[in-house]
mmCIF file of C-alpha atoms and ligand atoms in Angstrom:
data_model
loop_
_atom_site.group_PDB
_atom_site.id
_atom_site.type_symbol
_atom_site.label_atom_id
_atom_site.label_comp_id
_atom_site.label_asym_id
_atom_site.label_seq_id
_atom_site.Cartn_x
_atom_site.Cartn_y
_atom_site.Cartn_z
ATOM 1 C CA MET A 1 14.301 -10.199 67.698
ATOM 2 C CA PHE A 2 11.468 -8.464 65.490
ATOM 3 C CA LYS A 3 9.490 -7.248 68.536
ATOM 4 C CA GLU A 4 13.134 -5.538 69.648
ATOM 5 C CA PHE A 5 13.555 -4.032 66.054
ATOM 6 C CA PHE A 6 10.378 -2.373 66.352
ATOM 7 C CA ASN A 7 10.326 -0.935 69.937
ATOM 8 C CA GLU A 8 13.720 0.044 69.200
ATOM 9 C CA LEU A 9 12.701 2.248 66.412
ATOM 10 C CA LEU A 10 10.573 4.119 68.683
ATOM 11 C CA ASN A 11 13.872 4.903 70.787
ATOM 12 C CA GLY A 12 15.491 6.265 67.584
ATOM 13 C CA LYS A 13 17.758 3.287 67.367
ATOM 14 C CA LEU A 14 18.051 0.762 64.450
ATOM 15 C CA VAL A 15 19.014 -3.060 65.320
ATOM 16 C CA GLY A 16 19.951 -5.384 62.697
ATOM 17 C CA LEU A 17 21.800 -8.865 62.591
ATOM 18 C CA ARG A 18 25.278 -9.488 61.347
ATOM 19 C CA CYS A 19 26.078 -12.848 60.200
ATOM 20 C CA ILE A 20 29.343 -14.021 61.972
ATOM 21 C CA ASP A 21 30.146 -16.554 59.282
ATOM 22 C CA CYS A 22 30.038 -14.154 56.254
ATOM 23 C CA GLY A 23 29.816 -11.201 57.196
ATOM 24 C CA LYS A 24 26.233 -9.810 55.680
ATOM 25 C CA VAL A 25 24.031 -7.477 57.566
ATOM 26 C CA MET A 26 20.396 -8.156 58.004
ATOM 27 C CA CYS A 27 17.685 -5.634 58.575
ATOM 28 C CA PRO A 28 15.014 -5.759 59.799
ATOM 29 C CA PRO A 29 16.211 -9.204 61.316
ATOM 30 C CA LYS A 30 15.655 -12.415 60.022
ATOM 31 C CA SER A 31 16.222 -16.182 61.612
ATOM 32 C CA THR A 32 19.086 -17.061 59.136
ATOM 33 C CA CYS A 33 21.571 -15.491 57.230
ATOM 34 C CA GLY A 34 20.230 -14.126 53.414
ATOM 35 C CA ASN A 35 23.512 -15.144 52.174
ATOM 36 C CA CYS A 36 24.632 -18.128 53.573
ATOM 37 C CA LYS A 37 21.817 -19.376 55.405
ATOM 38 C CA GLY A 38 23.773 -19.654 58.770
ATOM 39 C CA ARG A 39 22.408 -19.158 62.162
ATOM 40 C CA ASN A 40 25.289 -17.842 63.879
ATOM 41 C CA LEU A 41 24.263 -14.184 63.816
ATOM 42 C CA GLU A 42 24.838 -11.275 66.220
ATOM 43 C CA LYS A 43 22.828 -7.999 67.243
ATOM 44 C CA ILE A 44 24.183 -4.443 65.778
ATOM 45 C CA GLU A 45 23.028 -1.265 65.921
ATOM 46 C CA LEU A 46 22.995 0.403 62.657
ATOM 47 C CA SER A 47 23.158 4.139 61.845
ATOM 48 C CA GLY A 48 19.987 4.675 60.721
ATOM 49 C CA TYR A 49 21.114 6.362 57.766
ATOM 50 C CA GLY A 50 20.657 5.763 54.125
ATOM 51 C CA ARG A 51 19.607 6.868 50.596
ATOM 52 C CA ILE A 52 15.934 6.384 49.107
ATOM 53 C CA THR A 53 15.649 4.160 46.230
ATOM 54 C CA SER A 54 12.442 4.284 45.066
ATOM 55 C CA TYR A 55 8.957 5.470 46.539
ATOM 56 C CA THR A 56 5.382 5.656 45.744
ATOM 57 C CA VAL A 57 2.426 7.762 47.335
ATOM 58 C CA THR A 58 -0.433 5.666 48.286
ATOM 59 C CA TYR A 59 -3.902 7.218 47.798
ATOM 60 C CA ILE A 60 -6.080 3.983 48.433
ATOM 61 C CA ALA A 61 -5.151 2.609 51.760
ATOM 62 C CA PRO A 62 -6.030 -1.129 52.982
ATOM 63 C CA MET A 63 -8.978 -1.538 54.911
ATOM 64 C CA GLY A 64 -8.751 0.104 58.422
ATOM 65 C CA TYR A 65 -5.751 2.388 57.173
ATOM 66 C CA GLU A 66 -8.227 4.574 55.263
ATOM 67 C CA ASN A 67 -7.454 7.924 57.416
ATOM 68 C CA GLU A 68 -3.988 7.462 56.909
ATOM 69 C CA ALA A 69 -3.917 7.980 53.331
ATOM 70 C CA PRO A 70 -2.595 9.541 51.274
ATOM 71 C CA TYR A 71 0.845 8.508 52.473
ATOM 72 C CA VAL A 72 4.098 7.994 50.753
ATOM 73 C CA VAL A 73 5.798 4.495 51.096
ATOM 74 C CA ALA A 74 9.893 4.469 50.177
ATOM 75 C CA LEU A 75 12.488 1.919 49.759
ATOM 76 C CA VAL A 76 15.817 2.825 51.506
ATOM 77 C CA GLU A 77 19.402 1.359 51.081
ATOM 78 C CA LEU A 78 20.995 1.711 54.511
ATOM 79 C CA ASP A 79 24.466 2.935 54.586
ATOM 80 C CA GLU A 80 25.404 -0.723 55.902
ATOM 81 C CA GLY A 81 23.766 -2.369 52.510
ATOM 82 C CA PRO A 82 20.416 -3.521 53.606
ATOM 83 C CA TRP A 83 17.274 -2.275 52.087
ATOM 84 C CA ILE A 84 14.183 -1.685 53.931
ATOM 85 C CA VAL A 85 10.637 -0.495 53.766
ATOM 86 C CA GLY A 86 9.132 2.100 55.445
ATOM 87 C CA ARG A 87 7.004 5.649 54.978
ATOM 88 C CA LEU A 88 8.562 8.847 54.172
ATOM 89 C CA ASP A 89 7.585 12.019 56.201
ATOM 90 C CA VAL A 90 6.710 14.244 53.386
ATOM 91 C CA ASP A 91 3.226 14.922 52.136
ATOM 92 C CA ALA A 92 2.189 13.664 48.926
ATOM 93 C CA GLU A 93 2.077 17.115 47.148
ATOM 94 C CA ARG A 94 5.707 17.297 47.635
ATOM 95 C CA ALA A 95 6.600 13.530 46.797
ATOM 96 C CA GLU A 96 4.836 14.231 43.521
ATOM 97 C CA SER A 97 6.513 17.332 42.720
ATOM 98 C CA GLU A 98 9.880 16.617 43.356
ATOM 99 C CA ASN A 99 12.127 13.945 42.475
ATOM 100 C CA LEU A 100 13.371 12.710 45.860
ATOM 101 C CA ILE A 101 15.390 9.598 44.687
ATOM 102 C CA GLY A 102 18.695 9.460 46.059
ATOM 103 C CA LYS A 103 17.676 11.641 48.954
ATOM 104 C CA ARG A 104 19.679 11.010 52.303
ATOM 105 C CA VAL A 105 17.347 10.120 54.902
ATOM 106 C CA LYS A 106 17.408 8.992 58.757
ATOM 107 C CA VAL A 107 15.071 6.134 60.273
ATOM 108 C CA TYR A 108 12.994 6.788 63.105
ATOM 109 C CA GLY A 109 10.002 4.637 64.740
ATOM 110 C CA LYS A 110 6.343 6.134 64.973
ATOM 111 C CA GLU A 111 3.272 4.811 66.645
ATOM 112 C CA PHE A 112 0.003 4.612 64.674
ATOM 113 C CA PRO A 113 -3.468 3.293 66.109
ATOM 114 C CA SER A 114 -3.671 -0.424 66.088
ATOM 115 C CA GLU A 115 -7.535 -1.321 67.037
ATOM 116 C CA LEU A 116 -8.244 -3.041 64.080
ATOM 117 C CA PHE A 117 -5.304 -5.237 63.457
ATOM 118 C CA TYR A 118 -3.938 -5.561 66.789
ATOM 119 C CA PRO A 119 -6.600 -6.709 68.871
ATOM 120 C CA ASN A 120 -4.348 -7.819 71.742
ATOM 121 C CA LYS A 121 -3.358 -4.015 72.242
ATOM 122 C CA GLU A 122 0.223 -4.705 70.735
ATOM 123 C CA LYS A 123 1.856 -1.210 69.404
ATOM 124 C CA ARG A 124 1.917 -0.897 65.558
ATOM 125 C CA ILE A 125 4.992 1.062 64.838
ATOM 126 C CA VAL A 126 6.133 1.758 61.581
ATOM 127 C CA PRO A 127 9.827 2.494 60.329
ATOM 128 C CA MET A 128 9.360 6.316 58.985
ATOM 129 C CA PHE A 129 12.082 8.620 56.890
ATOM 130 C CA GLU A 130 13.079 11.945 57.503
ATOM 131 C CA ILE A 131 14.971 13.603 54.811
ATOM 132 C CA VAL A 132 18.300 15.337 56.273
ATOM 133 C CA GLU A 133 19.601 17.008 53.170
HETATM 134 ZN ZN1 ZN B 1 25.813 -15.138 56.314
#
């Protein structure tokens, strides 16, 4: 399910899970409900829209990601409730000079080079946020 979450992002789809017992929506998918710990979960497609609740500019990237810095990491509250982390597709200068908290975004997936941490050649797919207002 976790792999499907990332692969569907590349198709512009955001998938999550809804707990059939209590109704809680989870994204990214988890193996048990974050509310009632139940395992009676169904796959759902989310709208992909949400609002920026927090963000930060990363200048010192982890080893292996150096050439991707600076980049902007954002925490987004989705319309359906869950909060997800991804990268905001604005440059560091704009992120620092403008207050982007509360801006409406749409999520999509982007594939990044993966040689260092994915030696088995798996795709490295990162959730990205595009500002839509
Ligand atoms: Zn539940």
